[in-house]
mmCIF file of C-alpha atoms in Angstrom:
data_model
loop_
_atom_site.group_PDB
_atom_site.id
_atom_site.type_symbol
_atom_site.label_atom_id
_atom_site.label_comp_id
_atom_site.label_asym_id
_atom_site.label_seq_id
_atom_site.Cartn_x
_atom_site.Cartn_y
_atom_site.Cartn_z
ATOM 1 C CA MET H 231 30.211 -52.144 3.127
ATOM 2 C CA THR H 232 30.593 -48.086 3.059
ATOM 3 C CA THR H 233 29.000 -46.387 5.712
ATOM 4 C CA GLU H 234 27.106 -43.199 4.387
ATOM 5 C CA LYS H 235 28.315 -39.930 5.783
ATOM 6 C CA ARG H 236 25.823 -37.680 7.253
ATOM 7 C CA GLU H 237 25.927 -33.784 7.334
ATOM 8 C CA THR H 238 26.262 -32.997 10.811
ATOM 9 C CA ILE H 239 23.955 -29.737 11.689
ATOM 10 C CA LEU H 240 25.407 -27.572 14.285
ATOM 11 C CA LEU H 241 22.845 -25.833 16.549
ATOM 12 C CA THR H 242 24.055 -23.009 19.086
ATOM 13 C CA GLN H 243 24.301 -23.928 22.429
ATOM 14 C CA SER H 244 24.870 -20.334 23.526
ATOM 15 C CA HIS H 245 22.329 -18.749 25.647
ATOM 16 C CA ILE H 246 23.284 -15.443 24.412
ATOM 17 C CA PHE H 247 20.975 -15.533 21.601
ATOM 18 C CA ASP H 248 17.258 -15.114 22.860
ATOM 19 C CA LYS H 249 15.588 -16.671 19.311
ATOM 20 C CA PRO H 250 17.082 -20.253 19.051
ATOM 21 C CA PHE H 251 15.997 -23.111 16.613
ATOM 22 C CA VAL H 252 12.901 -24.727 17.946
ATOM 23 C CA ASP H 253 11.272 -27.747 15.891
ATOM 24 C CA PHE H 254 7.597 -27.843 14.993
ATOM 25 C CA ASP H 255 7.036 -30.219 18.020
ATOM 26 C CA PHE H 256 8.546 -27.987 20.490
ATOM 27 C CA GLN H 257 6.317 -24.696 18.571
ATOM 28 C CA ILE H 258 3.135 -26.862 19.434
ATOM 29 C CA LYS H 259 4.177 -27.276 22.938
ATOM 30 C CA ARG H 260 5.041 -23.830 23.596
ATOM 31 C CA LEU H 261 1.277 -22.821 22.399
ATOM 32 C CA LYS H 262 0.056 -25.193 24.894
ATOM 33 C CA ASP H 263 2.250 -23.837 27.459
ATOM 34 C CA ARG H 264 0.836 -20.660 26.892
ATOM 35 C CA GLY H 265 -2.789 -21.684 27.455
ATOM 36 C CA LEU H 266 -4.037 -22.614 23.694
ATOM 37 C CA ASN H 267 -6.609 -25.496 23.518
ATOM 38 C CA ILE H 268 -5.114 -27.855 21.638
ATOM 39 C CA ILE H 269 -6.130 -31.657 21.430
ATOM 40 C CA ASN H 270 -3.887 -34.245 20.324
ATOM 41 C CA ALA H 271 -5.909 -35.019 17.272
ATOM 42 C CA ASP H 272 -5.330 -31.292 15.695
ATOM 43 C CA ILE H 273 -1.846 -31.379 16.095
ATOM 44 C CA PRO H 274 -0.937 -32.954 12.517
ATOM 45 C CA GLN H 275 -3.456 -30.273 11.018
ATOM 46 C CA ILE H 276 -1.921 -27.483 13.034
ATOM 47 C CA THR H 277 1.689 -28.647 12.408
ATOM 48 C CA SER H 278 0.934 -28.538 8.482
ATOM 49 C CA ILE H 279 -0.599 -25.013 8.664
ATOM 50 C CA ILE H 280 2.477 -23.800 10.552
ATOM 51 C CA ARG H 281 4.839 -25.489 8.116
ATOM 52 C CA GLN H 282 3.327 -23.749 5.152
ATOM 53 C CA HIS H 283 2.970 -20.108 6.703
ATOM 54 C CA GLY H 284 5.072 -20.071 9.490
ATOM 55 C CA TYR H 285 4.779 -19.872 13.273
ATOM 56 C CA TYR H 286 5.711 -16.262 13.201
ATOM 57 C CA GLN H 287 3.236 -15.234 10.460
ATOM 58 C CA ILE H 288 -0.128 -16.689 12.481
ATOM 59 C CA ILE H 289 0.925 -16.796 16.005
ATOM 60 C CA ASN H 290 3.161 -13.674 16.497
ATOM 61 C CA GLY H 291 0.827 -11.591 13.821
ATOM 62 C CA TYR H 292 -2.625 -12.369 15.623
ATOM 63 C CA GLY H 293 -2.007 -14.147 18.615
ATOM 64 C CA ALA H 294 -2.120 -10.918 20.372
ATOM 65 C CA LEU H 295 -5.609 -10.514 20.062
ATOM 66 C CA PHE H 296 -6.440 -13.416 22.305
ATOM 67 C CA GLU H 297 -3.667 -12.716 24.776
ATOM 68 C CA GLU H 298 -4.675 -12.001 28.613
ATOM 69 C CA THR H 299 -3.851 -8.516 29.681
ATOM 70 C CA ASN H 300 -1.661 -7.735 32.887
ATOM 71 C CA THR H 301 0.115 -11.119 32.825
ATOM 72 C CA GLN H 302 3.889 -11.304 33.342
ATOM 73 C CA HIS H 303 4.426 -14.218 30.869
ATOM 74 C CA LYS H 304 2.326 -14.391 27.673
ATOM 75 C CA HIS H 305 -0.732 -16.450 27.989
ATOM 76 C CA TYR H 306 -3.880 -16.858 26.160
ATOM 77 C CA VAL H 307 -7.414 -16.317 27.248
ATOM 78 C CA ALA H 308 -9.092 -19.287 28.505
ATOM 79 C CA GLY H 309 -10.622 -21.371 25.855
ATOM 80 C CA THR H 310 -8.854 -19.950 22.789
ATOM 81 C CA THR H 311 -7.834 -22.334 20.235
ATOM 82 C CA PHE H 312 -5.403 -22.485 17.435
ATOM 83 C CA GLU H 313 -8.440 -21.951 14.925
ATOM 84 C CA ASP H 314 -9.504 -18.747 16.676
ATOM 85 C CA ILE H 315 -6.156 -17.080 15.894
ATOM 86 C CA TYR H 316 -5.833 -18.632 11.920
ATOM 87 C CA VAL H 317 -9.308 -17.528 11.237
ATOM 88 C CA GLN H 318 -8.018 -13.871 11.843
ATOM 89 C CA PHE H 319 -5.116 -14.731 9.644
ATOM 90 C CA ASN H 320 -7.395 -15.741 6.733
ATOM 91 C CA ILE H 321 -9.495 -12.436 7.169
ATOM 92 C CA ASP H 322 -6.369 -10.484 6.995
ATOM 93 C CA ARG H 323 -5.102 -12.362 3.669
ATOM 94 C CA GLN H 324 -8.868 -12.117 2.271
ATOM 95 C CA LEU H 325 -9.040 -8.339 2.958
ATOM 96 C CA GLY H 326 -5.391 -7.777 1.305
ATOM 97 C CA GLN H 327 -6.715 -9.708 -1.744
ATOM 98 C CA LEU H 328 -9.691 -7.378 -2.141
ATOM 99 C CA LEU H 329 -7.832 -4.393 -1.612
ATOM 100 C CA LEU H 330 -5.022 -5.462 -3.861
ATOM 101 C CA THR H 331 -7.554 -5.333 -6.885
ATOM 102 C CA TYR H 332 -8.266 -1.886 -6.454
ATOM 103 C CA LEU H 333 -4.748 -0.813 -5.621
ATOM 104 C CA LEU H 334 -3.529 -2.124 -9.004
ATOM 105 C CA ASN H 335 -6.341 -0.557 -10.829
ATOM 106 C CA ILE H 336 -5.357 2.710 -9.522
ATOM 107 C CA GLU H 337 -1.587 2.362 -9.926
ATOM 108 C CA GLU H 338 -2.484 1.456 -13.554
ATOM 109 C CA HIS H 339 -4.859 4.507 -13.983
ATOM 110 C CA PHE H 340 -2.185 6.703 -12.526
ATOM 111 C CA ALA H 341 0.714 5.407 -14.513
ATOM 112 C CA ASN H 342 -1.576 5.606 -17.928
ATOM 113 C CA ILE H 343 -2.420 8.948 -17.377
ATOM 114 C CA LEU H 344 0.843 10.185 -16.134
ATOM 115 C CA SER H 345 2.555 8.708 -19.428
ATOM 116 C CA TYR H 346 -0.236 9.993 -21.801
ATOM 117 C CA SER H 347 0.629 13.579 -20.186
ATOM 118 C CA THR H 348 4.144 13.036 -20.444
ATOM 119 C CA ALA H 349 3.953 12.286 -24.338
ATOM 120 C CA LYS H 350 1.540 15.194 -24.925
ATOM 121 C CA HIS H 351 3.969 17.847 -23.529
ATOM 122 C CA PHE H 352 7.599 16.161 -23.983
ATOM 123 C CA ASP H 353 6.887 14.067 -27.014
ATOM 124 C CA VAL H 354 8.430 10.105 -27.197
ATOM 125 C CA ASN H 355 12.111 10.195 -27.331
ATOM 126 C CA ASN H 356 13.516 8.200 -24.472
ATOM 127 C CA PHE H 357 17.007 8.919 -25.475
ATOM 128 C CA TYR H 358 19.529 11.324 -24.226
ATOM 129 C CA LYS H 359 21.277 13.622 -26.816
ATOM 130 C CA ASP H 360 24.538 11.655 -26.613
ATOM 131 C CA ASP H 361 22.909 8.086 -26.664
ATOM 132 C CA SER H 362 24.220 5.913 -29.681
ATOM 133 C CA LYS H 363 21.016 4.614 -30.765
ATOM 134 C CA ASN H 364 19.208 7.909 -30.431
ATOM 135 C CA PRO H 365 16.910 8.328 -33.764
ATOM 136 C CA ASP H 366 16.902 12.323 -33.698
ATOM 137 C CA SER H 367 18.977 14.064 -31.371
ATOM 138 C CA ASN H 368 17.104 17.127 -32.403
ATOM 139 C CA VAL H 369 13.995 16.006 -30.306
ATOM 140 C CA PRO H 370 14.868 16.185 -26.509
ATOM 141 C CA SER H 371 13.952 13.321 -24.433
ATOM 142 C CA TYR H 372 11.242 13.228 -22.105
ATOM 143 C CA LEU H 373 13.420 12.346 -19.607
ATOM 144 C CA ASP H 374 16.015 15.357 -20.320
ATOM 145 C CA TYR H 375 16.677 17.356 -17.031
ATOM 146 C CA HIS H 376 16.058 20.406 -18.770
ATOM 147 C CA HIS H 377 12.233 19.815 -18.610
ATOM 148 C CA PHE H 378 12.563 19.551 -14.789
ATOM 149 C CA SER H 379 14.154 22.611 -13.523
ATOM 150 C CA ASN H 380 15.798 22.651 -10.065
ATOM 151 C CA GLN H 381 14.666 19.081 -9.080
ATOM 152 C CA PRO H 382 16.274 16.106 -7.880
ATOM 153 C CA ILE H 383 17.261 14.104 -11.273
ATOM 154 C CA GLN H 384 18.047 10.729 -10.094
ATOM 155 C CA VAL H 385 14.777 9.378 -10.882
ATOM 156 C CA LEU H 386 15.067 10.451 -14.528
ATOM 157 C CA LYS H 387 18.401 8.703 -14.340
ATOM 158 C CA ASP H 388 16.647 5.369 -13.266
ATOM 159 C CA LEU H 389 13.873 5.684 -15.812
ATOM 160 C CA HIS H 390 16.275 6.506 -18.379
ATOM 161 C CA ASP H 391 18.339 3.290 -17.533
ATOM 162 C CA LEU H 392 15.330 1.169 -17.551
ATOM 163 C CA SER H 393 14.390 2.411 -20.914
ATOM 164 C CA LEU H 394 17.798 0.923 -22.097
ATOM 165 C CA GLU H 395 18.123 -1.961 -20.162
ATOM 166 C CA CYS H 396 14.655 -3.584 -19.206
ATOM 167 C CA ASN H 397 14.210 -7.256 -19.413
ATOM 168 C CA ALA H 398 10.603 -7.439 -19.182
ATOM 169 C CA ALA H 399 7.817 -7.035 -21.327
ATOM 170 C CA PRO H 400 6.510 -4.596 -23.097
ATOM 171 C CA THR H 401 9.526 -2.466 -22.846
ATOM 172 C CA LYS H 402 12.216 -5.390 -23.712
ATOM 173 C CA TRP H 403 10.344 -5.877 -26.824
ATOM 174 C CA TYR H 404 10.394 -2.107 -27.889
ATOM 175 C CA ILE H 405 14.068 -2.065 -26.979
ATOM 176 C CA GLU H 406 14.663 -4.833 -29.531
ATOM 177 C CA ASN H 407 12.054 -3.937 -32.053
ATOM 178 C CA LYS H 408 11.522 -0.491 -32.095
ATOM 179 C CA ASN H 409 13.819 2.821 -32.159
ATOM 180 C CA HIS H 410 12.437 4.035 -29.244
ATOM 181 C CA VAL H 411 10.451 3.642 -25.846
ATOM 182 C CA PRO H 412 7.582 5.954 -25.452
ATOM 183 C CA SER H 413 6.260 7.076 -22.226
ATOM 184 C CA TRP H 414 3.182 4.808 -21.948
ATOM 185 C CA ILE H 415 5.385 1.593 -22.695
ATOM 186 C CA LEU H 416 8.256 2.465 -20.336
ATOM 187 C CA PHE H 417 5.725 3.332 -17.255
ATOM 188 C CA MET H 418 4.174 0.180 -17.612
ATOM 189 C CA ASN H 419 7.325 -1.613 -16.261
ATOM 190 C CA ALA H 420 8.325 1.253 -13.807
ATOM 191 C CA GLU H 421 7.915 0.531 -9.966
ATOM 192 C CA LEU H 422 4.870 2.776 -8.598
ATOM 193 C CA GLY H 423 7.543 4.463 -5.984
ATOM 194 C CA THR H 424 9.539 5.509 -9.515
ATOM 195 C CA LEU H 425 6.809 7.061 -11.007
ATOM 196 C CA ASN H 426 5.467 8.698 -7.977
ATOM 197 C CA ARG H 427 9.054 10.275 -7.630
ATOM 198 C CA TYR H 428 8.695 11.221 -11.484
ATOM 199 C CA TYR H 429 5.458 12.922 -10.779
ATOM 200 C CA LYS H 430 6.694 14.780 -7.730
ATOM 201 C CA ILE H 431 9.168 16.524 -10.079
ATOM 202 C CA CYS H 432 7.002 17.284 -13.081
ATOM 203 C CA PRO H 433 5.768 20.888 -14.108
ATOM 204 C CA THR H 434 2.713 21.904 -12.750
ATOM 205 C CA SER H 435 1.006 21.605 -16.193
ATOM 206 C CA ILE H 436 1.261 17.993 -16.181
ATOM 207 C CA LYS H 437 0.729 17.370 -12.343
ATOM 208 C CA LYS H 438 -2.604 19.302 -12.674
ATOM 209 C CA GLU H 439 -3.804 17.136 -15.443
ATOM 210 C CA VAL H 440 -2.825 13.872 -13.747
ATOM 211 C CA ALA H 441 -4.539 15.366 -10.596
ATOM 212 C CA ASP H 442 -7.660 16.256 -12.453
ATOM 213 C CA GLU H 443 -7.884 12.576 -13.761
ATOM 214 C CA LEU H 444 -7.348 11.005 -10.736
ATOM 215 C CA LEU H 445 -8.826 13.061 -7.831
ATOM 216 C CA PRO H 446 -12.442 13.757 -7.803
ATOM 217 C CA PRO H 447 -13.924 17.271 -8.501
ATOM 218 C CA VAL H 448 -14.091 18.465 -5.053
ATOM 219 C CA TYR H 449 -10.282 18.127 -4.886
ATOM 220 C CA SER H 450 -9.969 20.566 -8.370
ATOM 221 C CA LEU H 451 -7.499 23.414 -8.240
ATOM 222 C CA ASN H 452 -10.123 25.922 -8.279
ATOM 223 C CA ASN H 453 -11.564 24.401 -5.160
ATOM 224 C CA ILE H 454 -8.385 24.319 -3.242
ATOM 225 C CA GLN H 455 -7.658 27.805 -4.200
ATOM 226 C CA ASN H 456 -10.689 28.661 -2.761
ATOM 227 C CA PHE H 457 -9.999 26.725 0.330
ATOM 228 C CA SER H 458 -6.341 28.197 0.710
ATOM 229 C CA LYS H 459 -7.872 31.717 0.311
ATOM 230 C CA GLY H 460 -9.959 31.171 3.315
ATOM 231 C CA LYS H 461 -6.659 30.433 5.206
ATOM 232 C CA LYS H 462 -5.731 34.000 4.404
ATOM 233 C CA THR H 463 -2.223 33.139 3.039
ATOM 234 C CA SER H 464 -0.344 35.648 0.956
ATOM 235 C CA SER H 465 0.333 33.034 -1.398
ATOM 236 C CA TRP H 466 -2.884 31.507 -1.720
ATOM 237 C CA LYS H 467 -2.049 29.792 -5.434
ATOM 238 C CA ASN H 468 1.503 28.555 -4.470
ATOM 239 C CA ALA H 469 -0.320 27.212 -1.466
ATOM 240 C CA ALA H 470 -3.074 25.657 -3.426
ATOM 241 C CA ASN H 471 -0.505 23.835 -5.781
ATOM 242 C CA SER H 472 1.322 22.577 -2.606
ATOM 243 C CA SER H 473 -1.654 21.576 -0.907
ATOM 244 C CA ARG H 474 -2.816 19.149 -3.987
ATOM 245 C CA GLY H 475 0.721 17.922 -4.904
ATOM 246 C CA LYS H 476 1.105 16.855 -1.373
ATOM 247 C CA ILE H 477 -2.400 15.107 -1.202
ATOM 248 C CA MET H 478 -1.316 13.275 -4.588
ATOM 249 C CA TYR H 479 2.134 12.335 -3.645
ATOM 250 C CA LYS H 480 1.682 10.912 -0.161
ATOM 251 C CA GLY H 481 -1.735 9.185 -1.006
ATOM 252 C CA LEU H 482 0.394 7.465 -3.878
ATOM 253 C CA GLU H 483 2.954 6.642 -1.216
ATOM 254 C CA ILE H 484 0.379 5.092 1.392
ATOM 255 C CA MET H 485 -1.151 3.172 -1.501
ATOM 256 C CA ARG H 486 2.478 1.787 -2.744
ATOM 257 C CA GLU H 487 3.369 0.853 1.136
ATOM 258 C CA PHE H 488 0.435 -0.969 1.620
ATOM 259 C CA ARG H 489 0.253 -2.612 -1.807
ATOM 260 C CA ASN H 490 4.060 -3.805 -0.934
ATOM 261 C CA CYS H 491 2.833 -4.985 2.562
ATOM 262 C CA ILE H 492 -0.111 -7.314 0.743
ATOM 263 C CA ALA H 493 2.250 -8.594 -1.797
ATOM 264 C CA HIS H 494 4.491 -9.941 0.257
ATOM 265 C CA ASN H 495 1.987 -11.643 2.547
ATOM 266 C CA SER H 496 2.694 -9.186 5.753
ATOM 267 C CA ARG H 497 0.110 -8.568 8.271
ATOM 268 C CA ILE H 498 -2.126 -5.592 7.179
ATOM 269 C CA LEU H 499 -4.314 -5.862 10.348
ATOM 270 C CA ALA H 500 -2.444 -3.010 12.319
ATOM 271 C CA TYR H 501 0.132 -1.900 9.342
ATOM 272 C CA LYS H 502 0.902 1.886 9.545
ATOM 273 C CA SER H 503 2.409 3.499 6.482
ATOM 274 C CA ASN H 504 5.465 5.836 7.002
ATOM 275 C CA THR H 505 3.927 8.496 4.873
ATOM 276 C CA ASN H 506 0.990 10.679 6.050
ATOM 277 C CA LEU H 507 -2.138 11.777 4.460
ATOM 278 C CA PRO H 508 -2.411 15.372 4.967
ATOM 279 C CA THR H 509 -5.095 16.722 7.140
ATOM 280 C CA ASP H 510 -6.072 18.966 3.917
ATOM 281 C CA PHE H 511 -7.311 15.643 2.705
ATOM 282 C CA ARG H 512 -10.330 16.123 4.911
ATOM 283 C CA ASN H 513 -10.228 19.901 5.550
ATOM 284 C CA ILE H 514 -11.016 20.405 1.830
ATOM 285 C CA LEU H 515 -14.536 18.491 1.941
ATOM 286 C CA LEU H 516 -15.630 21.148 4.246
ATOM 287 C CA ILE H 517 -17.167 18.569 6.428
ATOM 288 C CA GLU H 518 -17.512 18.586 10.131
ATOM 289 C CA SER H 519 -14.088 16.905 11.115
ATOM 290 C CA ALA H 520 -15.789 14.607 13.773
ATOM 291 C CA LYS H 521 -17.839 12.828 10.648
ATOM 292 C CA LEU H 522 -14.361 11.640 8.822
ATOM 293 C CA TYR H 523 -11.842 11.994 11.775
ATOM 294 C CA THR H 524 -11.276 14.665 14.624
ATOM 295 C CA ASN H 525 -7.804 16.033 14.860
ATOM 296 C CA GLN H 526 -7.186 14.021 18.077
ATOM 297 C CA GLU H 527 -7.982 10.647 16.336
ATOM 298 C CA TYR H 528 -5.562 12.001 13.504
ATOM 299 C CA TYR H 529 -3.040 12.622 16.010
ATOM 300 C CA ASN H 530 -3.248 9.343 17.191
ATOM 301 C CA GLY H 531 -3.301 7.625 13.832
ATOM 302 C CA THR H 532 -6.763 7.359 12.402
ATOM 303 C CA GLY H 533 -6.782 8.604 8.912
ATOM 304 C CA LYS H 534 -3.401 9.394 9.321
ATOM 305 C CA ASN H 535 -1.270 6.375 7.969
ATOM 306 C CA ASP H 536 -3.566 3.546 8.577
ATOM 307 C CA LEU H 537 -6.201 1.191 7.023
ATOM 308 C CA PHE H 538 -8.567 3.989 7.405
ATOM 309 C CA ALA H 539 -6.335 6.482 5.287
ATOM 310 C CA LEU H 540 -6.058 3.622 2.621
ATOM 311 C CA PHE H 541 -9.756 2.906 2.358
ATOM 312 C CA MET H 542 -10.645 6.837 1.934
ATOM 313 C CA TRP H 543 -7.894 6.887 -0.556
ATOM 314 C CA ILE H 544 -9.190 4.132 -2.576
ATOM 315 C CA LEU H 545 -12.591 5.583 -2.226
ATOM 316 C CA ILE H 546 -11.589 8.984 -3.737
ATOM 317 C CA CYS H 547 -9.535 7.590 -6.420
ATOM 318 C CA GLN H 548 -12.406 5.446 -8.025
ATOM 319 C CA PRO H 549 -13.141 6.807 -11.544
ATOM 320 C CA SER H 550 -16.825 7.190 -10.953
ATOM 321 C CA ILE H 551 -19.945 7.513 -8.463
ATOM 322 C CA ASP H 552 -20.574 4.021 -9.520
ATOM 323 C CA ASP H 553 -17.181 2.719 -8.800
ATOM 324 C CA ARG H 554 -17.227 4.529 -5.455
ATOM 325 C CA LEU H 555 -20.558 2.882 -4.492
ATOM 326 C CA LEU H 556 -19.349 -0.713 -5.656
ATOM 327 C CA PHE H 557 -16.186 -0.175 -3.492
ATOM 328 C CA LEU H 558 -18.278 0.588 -0.337
ATOM 329 C CA ASP H 559 -20.555 -2.268 -1.396
ATOM 330 C CA ASN H 560 -17.591 -4.609 -1.381
ATOM 331 C CA ILE H 561 -16.014 -3.320 1.661
ATOM 332 C CA HIS H 562 -19.759 -3.612 3.326
ATOM 333 C CA GLU H 563 -19.879 -7.405 2.516
ATOM 334 C CA PHE H 564 -16.783 -8.126 3.396
ATOM 335 C CA PHE H 565 -16.915 -6.746 7.155
ATOM 336 C CA TYR H 566 -20.828 -7.278 7.527
ATOM 337 C CA GLY H 567 -22.207 -9.634 5.094
ATOM 338 C CA SER H 568 -19.896 -12.806 4.971
ATOM 339 C CA ASN H 569 -20.290 -16.058 6.496
ATOM 340 C CA ILE H 570 -17.713 -15.038 9.035
ATOM 341 C CA ASN H 571 -19.247 -15.141 12.730
ATOM 342 C CA THR H 572 -19.807 -11.450 14.161
ATOM 343 C CA ASN H 573 -17.787 -11.855 17.034
ATOM 344 C CA THR H 574 -14.935 -13.062 15.209
ATOM 345 C CA MET H 575 -15.113 -10.062 12.624
ATOM 346 C CA ASN H 576 -15.347 -7.781 15.330
ATOM 347 C CA VAL H 577 -11.878 -9.264 16.896
ATOM 348 C CA PHE H 578 -10.496 -8.299 13.469
ATOM 349 C CA ILE H 579 -11.967 -4.806 13.297
ATOM 350 C CA GLN H 580 -10.599 -3.979 16.936
ATOM 351 C CA GLY H 581 -7.360 -5.380 15.756
ATOM 352 C CA THR H 582 -7.086 -2.973 12.423
ATOM 353 C CA LYS H 583 -7.914 0.090 15.045
ATOM 354 C CA LEU H 584 -10.775 1.372 12.564
ATOM 355 C CA PRO H 585 -13.081 3.397 14.228
ATOM 356 C CA SER H 586 -16.254 1.477 15.251
ATOM 357 C CA ASN H 587 -18.549 3.284 13.064
ATOM 358 C CA PHE H 588 -15.696 3.525 10.202
ATOM 359 C CA PHE H 589 -18.372 2.458 7.336
ATOM 360 C CA SER H 590 -20.527 5.455 8.007
ATOM 361 C CA ARG H 591 -17.607 7.334 7.664
ATOM 362 C CA LEU H 592 -16.641 6.168 4.654
ATOM 363 C CA LYS H 593 -20.650 6.927 3.286
ATOM 364 C CA THR H 594 -19.992 10.214 4.793
ATOM 365 C CA LEU H 595 -16.733 11.187 2.565
ATOM 366 C CA SER H 596 -18.399 9.370 -0.561
ATOM 367 C CA ASN H 597 -21.221 11.584 -0.041
ATOM 368 C CA SER H 598 -19.124 14.825 -0.083
ATOM 369 C CA LEU H 599 -17.742 13.952 -3.159
#
């Protein structure tokens, strides 16, 4: 009779590592020791939830909302249950799904109009002059660096490589069945960050067409030029182009970072983008700053790179007044009209660091557009 040889699982015995492996039973025990109200009958369900989502995602992400303050060791407010924390986790996920739909629609709109303007100005040839499959080397590529004077061109190389080697539809089908890949096909498979870097180096004519399409009239170049004149700068035309360019690029970057956060099931509760929405975004509206956010609030993060900044960006990128009103309705329904207990939702809002009157501020923004 042979004895089955079992694999030995080695666990570190060193005390140097401050995050050693602990099993699910120990994780539950630790929550109890920290004051979480857990009855034995609920342990199987709680364990199942932790097995699915992970202790860190739930507890480290949302448990801090229920921790006592001014204590040496982590401890939860008396009466706090695992359900209290898990509900916050679910609210965050639901909000992410709501916002993701809007973010993907804006991304699609941006990619489509950018590809349209690219083809309009630079034609449809994706090949460089010396590419073996180039059907007509006399037609410059829309990725030719000569179109983009004195600009970083790595993004052009990235897009050119994608046009030759993409393994995803529809670009792959065009590579295999057509003699070129037009921009409106290629840009469907390009990442938002790549397209935004491409937009950043585009000539002013393309930038203007894209911004005119994506932004409401209050952010028109003429309006921003008038705003720049008011700042008494000697190069107000350049300042206007620069201001609108920054609003576009940085707004899209904030959107991209939040979208990636949501897509990876990361916590958006108190997420901060690495990109700041410029204050000109607010100043151009010529409304009282306190009605949107004060300079001090911006310094502390409100409207700068937080969830409120994302809300504002989504709002201004809606293609019509009706779409803006629908977004506001959806946000209002989520925060104030859902079946979630008011106190529970208030805990979530406080965790997001949104202004207590954030919805009325969004309405002010909508009205100013």
